[in-house]
PDB file of C-alpha atoms in Angstrom:
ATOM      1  CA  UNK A 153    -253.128 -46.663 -14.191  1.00 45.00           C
ATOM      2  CA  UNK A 154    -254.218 -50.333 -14.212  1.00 48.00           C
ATOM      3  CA  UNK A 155    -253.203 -52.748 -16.020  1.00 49.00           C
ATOM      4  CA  UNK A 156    -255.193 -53.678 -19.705  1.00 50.00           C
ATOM      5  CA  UNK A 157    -257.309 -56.745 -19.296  1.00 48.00           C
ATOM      6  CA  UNK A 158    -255.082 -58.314 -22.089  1.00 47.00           C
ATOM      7  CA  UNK A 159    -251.903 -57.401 -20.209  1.00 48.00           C
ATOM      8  CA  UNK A 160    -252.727 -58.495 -17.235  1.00 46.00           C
ATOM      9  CA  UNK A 161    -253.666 -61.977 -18.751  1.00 47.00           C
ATOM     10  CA  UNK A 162    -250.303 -62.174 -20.518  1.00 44.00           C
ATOM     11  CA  UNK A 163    -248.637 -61.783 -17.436  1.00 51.00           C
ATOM     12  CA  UNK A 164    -250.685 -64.330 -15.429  1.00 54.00           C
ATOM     13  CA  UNK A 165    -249.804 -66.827 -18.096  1.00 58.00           C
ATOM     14  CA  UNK A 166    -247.024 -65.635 -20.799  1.00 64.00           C
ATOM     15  CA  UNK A 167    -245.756 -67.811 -23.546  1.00 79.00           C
ATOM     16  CA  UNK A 168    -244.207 -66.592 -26.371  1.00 83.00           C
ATOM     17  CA  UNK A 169    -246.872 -66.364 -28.932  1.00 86.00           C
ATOM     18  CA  UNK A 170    -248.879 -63.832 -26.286  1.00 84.00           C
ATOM     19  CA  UNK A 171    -244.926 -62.201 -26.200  1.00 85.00           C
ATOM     20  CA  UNK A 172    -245.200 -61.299 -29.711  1.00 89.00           C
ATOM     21  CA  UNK A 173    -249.265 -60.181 -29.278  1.00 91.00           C
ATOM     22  CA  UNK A 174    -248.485 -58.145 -26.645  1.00 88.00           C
ATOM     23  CA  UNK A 175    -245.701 -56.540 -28.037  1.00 90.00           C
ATOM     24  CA  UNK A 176    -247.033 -55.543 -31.122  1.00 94.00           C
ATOM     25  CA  UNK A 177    -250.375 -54.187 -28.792  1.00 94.00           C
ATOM     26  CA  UNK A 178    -247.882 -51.997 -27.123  1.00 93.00           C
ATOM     27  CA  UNK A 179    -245.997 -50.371 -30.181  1.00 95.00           C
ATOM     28  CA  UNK A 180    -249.512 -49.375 -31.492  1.00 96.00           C
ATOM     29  CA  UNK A 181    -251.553 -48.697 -28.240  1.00 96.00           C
ATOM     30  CA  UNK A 182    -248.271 -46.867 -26.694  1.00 96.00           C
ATOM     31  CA  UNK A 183    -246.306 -45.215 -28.891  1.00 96.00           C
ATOM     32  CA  UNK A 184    -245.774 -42.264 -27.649  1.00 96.00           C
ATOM     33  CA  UNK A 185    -244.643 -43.612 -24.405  1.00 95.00           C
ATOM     34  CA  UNK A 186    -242.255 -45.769 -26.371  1.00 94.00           C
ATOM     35  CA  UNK A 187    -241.280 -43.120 -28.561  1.00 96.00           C
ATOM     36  CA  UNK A 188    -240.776 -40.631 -25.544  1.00 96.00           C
ATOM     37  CA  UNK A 189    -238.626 -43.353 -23.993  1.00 92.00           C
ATOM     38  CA  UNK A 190    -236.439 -43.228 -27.303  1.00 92.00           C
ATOM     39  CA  UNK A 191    -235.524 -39.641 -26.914  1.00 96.00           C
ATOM     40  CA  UNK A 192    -234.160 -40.064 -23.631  1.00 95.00           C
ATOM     41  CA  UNK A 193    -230.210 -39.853 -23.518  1.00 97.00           C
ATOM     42  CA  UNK A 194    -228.376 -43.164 -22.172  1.00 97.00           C
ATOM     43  CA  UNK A 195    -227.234 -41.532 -18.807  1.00 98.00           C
ATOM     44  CA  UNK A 196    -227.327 -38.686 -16.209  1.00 97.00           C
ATOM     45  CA  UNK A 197    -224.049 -37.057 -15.267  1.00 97.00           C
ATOM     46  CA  UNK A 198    -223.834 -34.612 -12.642  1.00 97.00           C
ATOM     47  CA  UNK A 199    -220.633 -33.199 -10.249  1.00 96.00           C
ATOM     48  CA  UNK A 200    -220.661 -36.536  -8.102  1.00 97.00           C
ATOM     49  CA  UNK A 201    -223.186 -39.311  -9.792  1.00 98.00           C
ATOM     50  CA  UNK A 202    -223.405 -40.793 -12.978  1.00 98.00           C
ATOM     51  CA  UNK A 203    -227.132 -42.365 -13.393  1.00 98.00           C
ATOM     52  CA  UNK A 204    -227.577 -44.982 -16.301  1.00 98.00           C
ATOM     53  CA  UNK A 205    -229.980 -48.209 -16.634  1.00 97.00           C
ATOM     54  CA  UNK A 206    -226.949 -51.003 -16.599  1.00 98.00           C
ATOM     55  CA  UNK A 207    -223.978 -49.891 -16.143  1.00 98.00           C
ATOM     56  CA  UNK A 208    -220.993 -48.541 -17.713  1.00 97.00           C
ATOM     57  CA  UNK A 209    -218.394 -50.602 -19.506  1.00 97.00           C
ATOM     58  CA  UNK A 210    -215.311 -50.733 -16.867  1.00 92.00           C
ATOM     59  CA  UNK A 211    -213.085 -51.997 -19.673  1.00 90.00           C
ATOM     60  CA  UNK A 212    -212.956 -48.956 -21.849  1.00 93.00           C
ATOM     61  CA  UNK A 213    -210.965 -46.129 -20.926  1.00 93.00           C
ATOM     62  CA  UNK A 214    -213.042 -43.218 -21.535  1.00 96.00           C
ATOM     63  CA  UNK A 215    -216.750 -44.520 -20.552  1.00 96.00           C
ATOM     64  CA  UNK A 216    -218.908 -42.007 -22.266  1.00 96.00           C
ATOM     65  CA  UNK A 217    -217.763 -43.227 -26.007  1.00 95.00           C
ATOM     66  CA  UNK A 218    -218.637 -47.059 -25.043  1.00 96.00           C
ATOM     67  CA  UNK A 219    -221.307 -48.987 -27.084  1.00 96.00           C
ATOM     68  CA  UNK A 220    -224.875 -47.809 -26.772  1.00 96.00           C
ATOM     69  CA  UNK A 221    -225.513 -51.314 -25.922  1.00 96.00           C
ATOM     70  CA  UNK A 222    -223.539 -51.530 -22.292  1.00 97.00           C
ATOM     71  CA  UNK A 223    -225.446 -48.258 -21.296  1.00 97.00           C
ATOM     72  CA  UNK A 224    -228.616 -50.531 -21.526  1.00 96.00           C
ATOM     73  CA  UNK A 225    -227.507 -54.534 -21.030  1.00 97.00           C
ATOM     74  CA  UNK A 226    -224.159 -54.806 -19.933  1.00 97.00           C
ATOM     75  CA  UNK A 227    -224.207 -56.771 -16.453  1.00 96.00           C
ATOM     76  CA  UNK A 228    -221.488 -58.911 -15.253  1.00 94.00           C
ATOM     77  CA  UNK A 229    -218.459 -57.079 -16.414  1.00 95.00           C
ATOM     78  CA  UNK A 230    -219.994 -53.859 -15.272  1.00 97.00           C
ATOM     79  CA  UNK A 231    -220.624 -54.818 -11.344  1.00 94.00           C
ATOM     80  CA  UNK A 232    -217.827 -57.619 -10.801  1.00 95.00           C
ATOM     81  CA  UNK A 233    -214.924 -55.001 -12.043  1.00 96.00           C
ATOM     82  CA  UNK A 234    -214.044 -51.535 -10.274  1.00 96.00           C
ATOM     83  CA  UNK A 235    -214.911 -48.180 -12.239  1.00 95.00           C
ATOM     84  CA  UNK A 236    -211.351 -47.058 -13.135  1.00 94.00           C
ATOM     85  CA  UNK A 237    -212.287 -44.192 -15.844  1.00 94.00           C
ATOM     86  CA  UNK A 238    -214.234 -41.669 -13.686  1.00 96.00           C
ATOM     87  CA  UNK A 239    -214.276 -40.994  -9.665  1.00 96.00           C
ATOM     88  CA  UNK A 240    -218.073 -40.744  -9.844  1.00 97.00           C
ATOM     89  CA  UNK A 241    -220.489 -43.227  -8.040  1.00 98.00           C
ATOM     90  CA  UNK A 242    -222.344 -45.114 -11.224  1.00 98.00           C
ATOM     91  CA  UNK A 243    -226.108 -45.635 -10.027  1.00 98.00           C
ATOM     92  CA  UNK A 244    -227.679 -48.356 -11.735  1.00 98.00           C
ATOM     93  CA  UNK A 245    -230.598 -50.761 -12.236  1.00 97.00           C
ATOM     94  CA  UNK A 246    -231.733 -53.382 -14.858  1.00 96.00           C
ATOM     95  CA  UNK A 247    -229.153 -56.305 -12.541  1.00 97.00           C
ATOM     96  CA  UNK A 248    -231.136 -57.323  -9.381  1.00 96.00           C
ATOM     97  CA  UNK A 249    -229.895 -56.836  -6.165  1.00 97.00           C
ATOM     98  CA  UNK A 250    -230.673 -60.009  -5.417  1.00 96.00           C
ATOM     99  CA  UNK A 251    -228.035 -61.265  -7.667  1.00 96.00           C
ATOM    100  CA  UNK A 252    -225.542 -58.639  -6.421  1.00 97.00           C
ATOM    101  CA  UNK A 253    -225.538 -59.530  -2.631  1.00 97.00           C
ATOM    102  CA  UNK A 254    -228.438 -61.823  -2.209  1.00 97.00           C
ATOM    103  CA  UNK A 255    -231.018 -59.567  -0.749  1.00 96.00           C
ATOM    104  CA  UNK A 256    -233.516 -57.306  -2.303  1.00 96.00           C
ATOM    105  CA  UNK A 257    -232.075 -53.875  -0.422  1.00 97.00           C
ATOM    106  CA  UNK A 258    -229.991 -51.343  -2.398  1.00 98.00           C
ATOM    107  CA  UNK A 259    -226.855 -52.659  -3.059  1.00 98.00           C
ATOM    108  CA  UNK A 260    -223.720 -50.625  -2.364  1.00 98.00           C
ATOM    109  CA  UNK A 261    -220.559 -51.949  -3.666  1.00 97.00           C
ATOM    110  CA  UNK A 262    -217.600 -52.176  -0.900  1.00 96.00           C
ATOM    111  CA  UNK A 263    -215.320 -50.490  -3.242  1.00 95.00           C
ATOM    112  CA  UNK A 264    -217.676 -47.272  -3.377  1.00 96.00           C
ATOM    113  CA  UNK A 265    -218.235 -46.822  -6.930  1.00 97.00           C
ATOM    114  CA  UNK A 266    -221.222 -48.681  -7.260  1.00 98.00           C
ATOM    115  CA  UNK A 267    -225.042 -48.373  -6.128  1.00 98.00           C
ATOM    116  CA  UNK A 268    -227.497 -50.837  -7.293  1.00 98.00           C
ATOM    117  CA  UNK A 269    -231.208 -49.903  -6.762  1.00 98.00           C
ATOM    118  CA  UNK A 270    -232.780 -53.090  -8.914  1.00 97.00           C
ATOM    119  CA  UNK A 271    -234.918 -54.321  -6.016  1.00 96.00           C
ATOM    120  CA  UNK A 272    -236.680 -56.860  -8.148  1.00 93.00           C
ATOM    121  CA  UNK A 273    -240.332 -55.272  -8.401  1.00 89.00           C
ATOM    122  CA  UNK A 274    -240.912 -56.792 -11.778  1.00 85.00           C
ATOM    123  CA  UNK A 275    -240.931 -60.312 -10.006  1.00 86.00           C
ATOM    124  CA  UNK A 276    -243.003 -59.517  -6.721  1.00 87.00           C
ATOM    125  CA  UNK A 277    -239.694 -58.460  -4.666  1.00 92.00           C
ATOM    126  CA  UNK A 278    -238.907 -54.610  -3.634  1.00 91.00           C
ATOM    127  CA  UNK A 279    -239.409 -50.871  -5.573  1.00 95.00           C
ATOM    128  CA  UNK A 280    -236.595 -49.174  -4.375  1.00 97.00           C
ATOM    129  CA  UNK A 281    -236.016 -45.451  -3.936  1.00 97.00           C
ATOM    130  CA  UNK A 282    -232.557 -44.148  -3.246  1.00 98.00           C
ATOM    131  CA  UNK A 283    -232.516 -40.391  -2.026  1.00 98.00           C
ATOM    132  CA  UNK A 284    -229.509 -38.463  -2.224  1.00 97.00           C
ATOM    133  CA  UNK A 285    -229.833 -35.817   0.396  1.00 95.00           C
ATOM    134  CA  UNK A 286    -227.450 -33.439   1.548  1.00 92.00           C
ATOM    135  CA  UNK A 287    -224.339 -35.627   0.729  1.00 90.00           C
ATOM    136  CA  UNK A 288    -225.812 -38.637   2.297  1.00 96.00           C
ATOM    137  CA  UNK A 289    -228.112 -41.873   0.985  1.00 98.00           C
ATOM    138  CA  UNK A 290    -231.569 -42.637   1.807  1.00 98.00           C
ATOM    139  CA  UNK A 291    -233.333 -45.745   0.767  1.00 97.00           C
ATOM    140  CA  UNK A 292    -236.897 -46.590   0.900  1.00 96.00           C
ATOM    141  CA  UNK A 293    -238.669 -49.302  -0.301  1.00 95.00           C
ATOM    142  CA  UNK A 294    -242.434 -51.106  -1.136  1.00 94.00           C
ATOM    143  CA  UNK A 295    -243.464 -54.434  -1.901  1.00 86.00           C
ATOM    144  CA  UNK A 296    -245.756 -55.406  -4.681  1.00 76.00           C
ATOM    145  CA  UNK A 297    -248.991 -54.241  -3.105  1.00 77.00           C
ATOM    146  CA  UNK A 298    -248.147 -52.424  -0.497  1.00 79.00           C
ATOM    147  CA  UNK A 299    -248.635 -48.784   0.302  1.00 74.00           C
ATOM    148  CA  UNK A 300    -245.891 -46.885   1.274  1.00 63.00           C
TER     149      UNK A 300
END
């Protein structure tokens, strides 16, 4: 779907007074995609992966009764500390890769408990796709205007 004429001209040239426009456009013109995104829970467990938009909070001892707020901003404690309270690979976005090993490709952390998938899209850099097949990663990739 394209973009809205008014959207795209916010992002070509955003200050904060077209911030607050466009976000009051969206909770009217999109509610029900904002309201669908509501009802969603804050993670995806199954037998191997946990699957959650930042992270989980490596500091609490029982993960799954952390703050709402880690499951959706929590950054720095989340990817610099090893997960200690499951044995389940946490997949995650909302942190760049970039900013987790300096490139835009999925980042897999050394100790094996970690995959970031954040390629960076929002800011011209990679969509990444990781496929879990068979026991194994696959990871695919566009650019911003590329076809795959």
């Amino acid at each position: 779907m394209p973009l809205p004429e008014r959207l795209f001209f916010c992002i070509q040239d955003f200050g904060w007074n077209d911030y607050i426009l466009l976000k009051e456009e969206i909770r009217q013109k999109y509610k029900h995609h904002l309201d669908f995104l509501s009802s969603l829970p804050l993670y995806r467990e199954t037998e191997e992966h946990i699957f959650v938009h930042a992270g989980i909070n490596p500091l609490i001892e029982d993960w799954k009764r952390q703050l709402p707020y880690d499951f959706i901003w929590i950054r720095g404690p989340f990817y610099t500390n090893p997960v200690v309270s499951t044995n389940k690979t946490v997949i995650f976005g909302h942190t760049s890769t970039m900013d987790l090993h300096d490139s835009e490709e999925i980042w897999f952390s050394p100790q094996g408990d970690k995959i970031g998938v954040d390629g960076g899209c929002a800011y011209g850099q990679h969509l990444n796709c990781l496929e879990i097949s068979g026991g194994e990663y696959i990871t695919h990739f566009v650019r911003n205007g590329e076809k795959p």
